Amino acid sequence: MKINTVFVERILTKFIKDELGKFHFKKAVLGLSGGLDSSVTAFLCAKAIGAENVLAIIMPYGESIKKDISDAKKVVKQLGINSKTIHINPMVDAYYSKYPIQNRVIKGNKMARERMSILYDFSSREKAMVIGTSNKTELLLGYGTIHGDMASGINPIGDLYKTQVRQLGKHLGIPEEILKKSPSAGFWPGQTDEKEIGIDYENIDNILYQIVDLRKQKKEVAAMGFSQKTIDRLVEMIKNSEFKRKLPLIPKISERTVGHDFLLPYDWGK
Amino acid sequence: MKIALAQISPILQDVRKNINRHLKLAEKAKKERADLIVFPELSLTGYTLQDLVPEAAINPNKDDSFDAFRLISKEISIVLGFVEEKGKGSFYNSAAFISGGEVLHIHRKVFLPTYGMFDEAKFFSQGKDISAFQTPFGKTGLLICYDFLNYGANYVLFSQGADIIIALSAAPGRGINENDAFASSHMWELMGETVSRFSTAFVIYCNRVGFEDGKSFAGGSFIYSPEGTAICRASYIDEDFLIEELDLSLLRKARQKLMYKRDNKPEVILKNLYRAVFKNED
């Protein structure tokens, strides 16, 4: 799973530059959480189109994860990109004061969509494309909020597993404390993906790589020494999150239907 | 002979703009005294056309799009890729060899990849012929992308006496590891080396670059000598324009050393292929 980080950086920065150009965007906007994925994406954007064309929006809820905010600001300073800090408490709290709920996941998803809504608002204001920050591991496992952090114009790191994003981050010069951070959806303090799934990312990625990239059967992966229970759990997560990776299903009734046999390229005329 | 490899990124479906780009590059190659310029697969249209295939199609006999190429081909031969409409409503992923003011040959892609990320057979008719033809530079065969990965297709050209095998390609890169290129680029080079040496023919491979719908075309166009040595290689993933002198006398030299052409037994191969096909001996 080792990658040539110089080559990958070349491809991804070229992709960002090309794709923005095709759609006549000069600028990019992204949500910066202080975590690894959005930091790496910010670095790639700055390299691709110049720091002055990148707007990073830091969107904390509450004062809970101060370390993340300061890490995000560190990235902004290091790259010299533009940034804004927008607290999402007023919008989220206004809603939940009327429709209260205790469930942290439901609330976390709402916050993710609040952030998405801000990013798309600034996309229009600034004529900047929204850049996604979802890695391959979380896309496969469905560890993201549909129409929340999973919404974007392009998603440069979407074919890199978390551990590969870390390799790339190291090469790009991401601050050590961000590289070492435990991946988290950030729904509540202390939440981490690894705690929830029960094994560390090295192993999660390795299992996914065997199944997805190398097309191994579950029993072959188990024979490599991974627990059958974990393998089953990960495959189940892939299965149950397929809906997040697709457009909404349309029942086909006409001769030619969006999402079925109306097949046009995204890059038409570009 | 002098050859130019135009490793470009066409604009998807904008045939007019792509034609202009081709003509400009042909002019450039001409100035550098090249005899032949080779473009990638579907170089006039881009690759990911899907339902746009009919809109991008050209009938080289009826359409005036080819007139400019015929004209300039009096001074420099051109190999390019396009969507060909045959009759009414049959569309092929085709390549044309244009030289001396006329279209010398059209190859229609035989092997249409339709698996995983590829869906060509959904949109194109399948070509049925693989033929080497005479050119000012020697007997030449055209193959398109996945055609070139079929050793039977290469064997046919070899048995027909091809001195030059030209493969036009729109191959997306896939597989990342510790190397400074896609894993798939290695596969093409392996085939280039093998086919050139065991056919004692020049292999000219022109791939495209650029992104279409997230696919990154891998570039890395190359030429191999009739002894299987690499003569040149273009950049991976970036546009490139190579001019290379080919010493055609290498064909004779290679065939004095490597006897594959002399010792080829197509009649034996044919007899046994016949059995495999018609006697169901899979």
Short mmCIF file of C-alpha atoms in Angstrom, two decimals, chain A residues 17-237:
data_model
loop_
_atom_site.label_atom_id
_atom_site.label_comp_id
_atom_site.label_asym_id
_atom_site.label_seq_id
_atom_site.Cartn_x
_atom_site.Cartn_y
_atom_site.Cartn_z
CA LYS A 17 -5.93 22.49 -11.76
CA ASP A 18 -7.41 20.85 -14.87
CA GLU A 19 -10.86 20.28 -13.45
CA LEU A 20 -11.21 23.81 -12.06
CA GLY A 21 -10.04 25.19 -15.40
CA LYS A 22 -12.55 23.10 -17.33
CA PHE A 23 -15.41 24.58 -15.34
CA HIS A 24 -13.95 28.10 -15.38
CA PHE A 25 -13.20 28.28 -11.68
CA LYS A 26 -10.11 30.12 -10.52
CA LYS A 27 -10.73 29.48 -6.85
CA ALA A 28 -11.38 26.62 -4.51
CA VAL A 29 -13.26 26.54 -1.20
CA LEU A 30 -13.05 23.77 1.35
CA GLY A 31 -13.92 23.06 4.94
CA LEU A 32 -10.83 22.80 7.12
CA SER A 33 -11.32 20.74 10.26
CA GLY A 34 -7.78 20.53 11.56
CA GLY A 35 -7.73 16.86 10.66
CA LEU A 36 -5.48 15.09 8.19
CA ASP A 37 -7.76 14.78 5.15
CA SER A 38 -8.79 18.42 4.87
CA SER A 39 -5.24 19.56 5.63
CA VAL A 40 -3.79 17.38 2.85
CA THR A 41 -6.50 18.60 0.47
CA ALA A 42 -5.73 22.23 1.36
CA PHE A 43 -2.04 21.62 0.65
CA LEU A 44 -2.85 20.05 -2.72
CA CYS A 45 -5.16 22.93 -3.66
CA ALA A 46 -2.57 25.54 -2.70
CA LYS A 47 0.06 23.76 -4.79
CA ALA A 48 -2.33 23.33 -7.72
CA ILE A 49 -3.84 26.81 -8.03
CA GLY A 50 -1.84 29.01 -5.68
CA ALA A 51 -2.50 29.81 -2.01
CA GLU A 52 -4.19 33.10 -2.88
CA ASN A 53 -6.94 31.19 -4.70
CA VAL A 54 -7.82 28.85 -1.84
CA LEU A 55 -10.41 29.71 0.78
CA ALA A 56 -10.47 27.45 3.83
CA ILE A 57 -13.50 27.74 6.07
CA ILE A 58 -13.14 26.60 9.64
CA MET A 59 -16.59 25.76 11.02
CA PRO A 60 -16.47 24.72 14.67
CA TYR A 61 -19.45 23.87 16.80
CA GLY A 62 -18.98 24.92 20.40
CA GLU A 63 -15.64 25.25 22.05
CA SER A 64 -15.25 21.52 22.40
CA ILE A 65 -12.44 20.75 19.97
CA LYS A 66 -10.11 23.70 20.46
CA LYS A 67 -7.06 21.74 19.39
CA ASP A 68 -8.61 21.13 15.97
CA ILE A 69 -9.31 24.83 15.47
CA SER A 70 -5.75 25.77 16.34
CA ASP A 71 -4.40 23.01 14.07
CA ALA A 72 -6.56 24.25 11.20
CA LYS A 73 -5.27 27.78 11.77
CA LYS A 74 -1.73 26.44 11.73
CA VAL A 75 -2.34 24.97 8.26
CA VAL A 76 -3.81 28.27 7.06
CA LYS A 77 -0.75 30.12 8.30
CA GLN A 78 1.72 27.60 6.92
CA LEU A 79 0.16 27.71 3.43
CA GLY A 80 -0.78 31.38 3.39
CA ILE A 81 -4.27 30.53 2.13
CA ASN A 82 -7.36 32.65 2.83
CA SER A 83 -9.54 31.60 5.71
CA LYS A 84 -12.71 32.34 7.60
CA THR A 85 -13.93 30.97 10.87
CA ILE A 86 -17.68 30.55 11.03
CA HIS A 87 -19.17 29.12 14.22
CA ILE A 88 -22.17 27.01 13.40
CA ASN A 89 -23.70 27.10 16.90
CA PRO A 90 -26.28 29.80 16.14
CA MET A 91 -27.82 27.95 13.18
CA VAL A 92 -27.65 24.47 14.68
CA ASP A 93 -28.84 25.53 18.13
CA ALA A 94 -31.72 27.57 16.69
CA TYR A 95 -32.97 24.45 14.98
CA TYR A 96 -32.51 22.08 17.91
CA SER A 97 -34.07 24.47 20.40
CA LYS A 98 -37.26 23.99 18.40
CA TYR A 99 -36.80 20.27 17.66
CA PRO A 100 -34.66 18.97 20.51
CA ILE A 101 -32.93 15.62 20.32
CA GLN A 102 -30.15 13.92 22.28
CA ASN A 103 -28.82 11.51 19.61
CA ARG A 104 -25.22 12.59 18.90
CA VAL A 105 -25.06 10.98 15.46
CA ILE A 106 -28.19 12.71 14.23
CA LYS A 107 -26.86 16.00 15.53
CA GLY A 108 -23.44 15.38 14.01
CA ASN A 109 -25.00 14.75 10.61
CA LYS A 110 -26.99 17.97 10.87
CA MET A 111 -23.79 19.85 11.63
CA ALA A 112 -22.06 18.29 8.63
CA ARG A 113 -24.91 19.48 6.41
CA GLU A 114 -24.79 22.93 7.97
CA ARG A 115 -21.12 23.10 6.98
CA MET A 116 -21.94 21.87 3.47
CA SER A 117 -24.55 24.60 3.17
CA ILE A 118 -21.98 27.24 4.15
CA LEU A 119 -19.41 25.88 1.68
CA TYR A 120 -21.88 25.99 -1.20
CA ASP A 121 -22.94 29.49 -0.18
CA PHE A 122 -19.33 30.62 -0.37
CA SER A 123 -18.89 28.68 -3.58
CA SER A 124 -21.44 31.01 -5.18
CA ARG A 125 -20.23 34.16 -3.45
CA GLU A 126 -16.59 33.60 -4.32
CA LYS A 127 -17.05 31.67 -7.58
CA ALA A 128 -15.00 28.91 -6.01
CA MET A 129 -15.42 25.19 -6.52
CA VAL A 130 -16.17 23.14 -3.40
CA ILE A 131 -13.38 20.63 -2.90
CA GLY A 132 -14.23 17.39 -1.14
CA THR A 133 -12.01 15.87 1.53
CA SER A 134 -13.26 12.27 1.79
CA ASN A 135 -10.67 9.50 1.63
CA LYS A 136 -11.21 6.06 0.15
CA THR A 137 -11.49 4.31 3.51
CA GLU A 138 -14.37 6.46 4.69
CA LEU A 139 -16.04 6.44 1.27
CA LEU A 140 -16.02 2.64 1.30
CA LEU A 141 -17.20 2.32 4.88
CA GLY A 142 -19.78 5.08 4.58
CA TYR A 143 -18.03 7.09 7.27
CA GLY A 144 -19.39 10.38 6.08
CA THR A 145 -22.63 12.31 6.02
CA ILE A 146 -24.60 12.02 2.81
CA HIS A 147 -25.14 15.53 1.41
CA GLY A 148 -22.86 16.72 4.21
CA ASP A 149 -19.10 16.29 4.08
CA MET A 150 -19.61 13.88 1.17
CA ALA A 151 -20.93 16.70 -1.02
CA SER A 152 -18.41 18.46 -3.26
CA GLY A 153 -17.54 19.40 -6.83
CA ILE A 154 -14.44 17.24 -7.00
CA ASN A 155 -12.86 14.98 -4.42
CA PRO A 156 -9.09 14.75 -5.06
CA ILE A 157 -8.15 12.27 -2.30
CA GLY A 158 -11.11 9.92 -2.86
CA ASP A 159 -8.94 7.09 -4.21
CA LEU A 160 -6.40 7.13 -1.37
CA TYR A 161 -6.82 5.04 1.75
CA LYS A 162 -6.40 6.85 5.04
CA THR A 163 -2.92 5.45 5.58
CA GLN A 164 -1.96 6.57 2.07
CA VAL A 165 -3.29 10.06 2.79
CA ARG A 166 -0.96 10.03 5.78
CA GLN A 167 2.00 9.08 3.56
CA LEU A 168 1.09 11.91 1.21
CA GLY A 169 0.64 14.30 4.13
CA LYS A 170 4.09 13.51 5.43
CA HIS A 171 5.58 14.20 2.01
CA LEU A 172 3.68 17.48 1.72
CA GLY A 173 4.96 18.69 5.08
CA ILE A 174 1.76 18.57 7.15
CA PRO A 175 2.48 19.42 10.81
CA GLU A 176 3.41 16.35 12.87
CA GLU A 177 0.53 16.73 15.36
CA ILE A 178 -2.00 16.57 12.50
CA LEU A 179 -0.28 13.53 10.96
CA LYS A 180 -0.51 11.69 14.26
CA LYS A 181 -4.15 12.52 14.95
CA SER A 182 -6.60 9.69 15.35
CA PRO A 183 -9.15 9.89 12.51
CA SER A 184 -12.55 11.08 13.69
CA ALA A 185 -15.87 12.26 12.35
CA GLY A 186 -15.61 14.90 15.08
CA PHE A 187 -19.24 14.44 16.12
CA TRP A 188 -18.26 14.62 19.81
CA PRO A 189 -15.02 15.04 21.77
CA GLY A 190 -13.02 11.83 22.00
CA GLN A 191 -14.90 10.10 19.20
CA THR A 192 -12.57 8.18 16.91
CA ASP A 193 -13.22 5.90 13.94
CA GLU A 194 -10.84 3.27 15.29
CA LYS A 195 -12.68 3.07 18.62
CA GLU A 196 -15.97 2.62 16.81
CA ILE A 197 -14.77 -0.05 14.40
CA GLY A 198 -12.56 -1.74 16.96
CA ILE A 199 -9.29 -1.98 15.03
CA ASP A 200 -6.67 0.47 13.89
CA TYR A 201 -6.53 2.11 10.47
CA GLU A 202 -3.50 0.15 9.28
CA ASN A 203 -5.55 -3.01 9.57
CA ILE A 204 -8.80 -1.52 8.28
CA ASP A 205 -7.02 -0.25 5.17
CA ASN A 206 -5.17 -3.48 4.66
CA ILE A 207 -8.37 -5.53 4.79
CA LEU A 208 -10.17 -3.12 2.45
CA TYR A 209 -7.21 -3.14 0.07
CA GLN A 210 -7.24 -6.96 -0.06
CA ILE A 211 -10.98 -7.07 -0.72
CA VAL A 212 -11.50 -4.03 -2.92
CA ASP A 213 -8.26 -3.56 -4.84
CA LEU A 214 -6.96 -7.12 -4.95
CA ARG A 215 -10.46 -8.68 -5.16
CA LYS A 216 -9.70 -11.32 -2.55
CA GLN A 217 -12.48 -13.39 -1.05
CA LYS A 218 -13.29 -12.92 2.62
CA LYS A 219 -11.93 -16.36 3.52
CA GLU A 220 -8.64 -15.59 1.78
CA VAL A 221 -8.31 -12.42 3.84
CA ALA A 222 -9.14 -14.35 7.02
CA ALA A 223 -6.38 -16.82 6.14
CA MET A 224 -3.95 -13.90 6.23
CA GLY A 225 -4.63 -13.62 9.95
CA PHE A 226 -7.38 -11.00 10.11
CA SER A 227 -10.36 -11.72 12.34
CA GLN A 228 -13.36 -13.03 10.46
CA LYS A 229 -15.60 -10.87 12.60
CA THR A 230 -13.80 -7.68 11.61
CA ILE A 231 -13.79 -8.64 7.94
CA ASP A 232 -17.54 -9.34 8.07
CA ARG A 233 -18.13 -6.05 9.83
CA LEU A 234 -16.22 -4.03 7.21
CA VAL A 235 -17.92 -5.78 4.28
CA GLU A 236 -21.28 -5.14 5.93
CA MET A 237 -20.40 -1.45 6.27
#
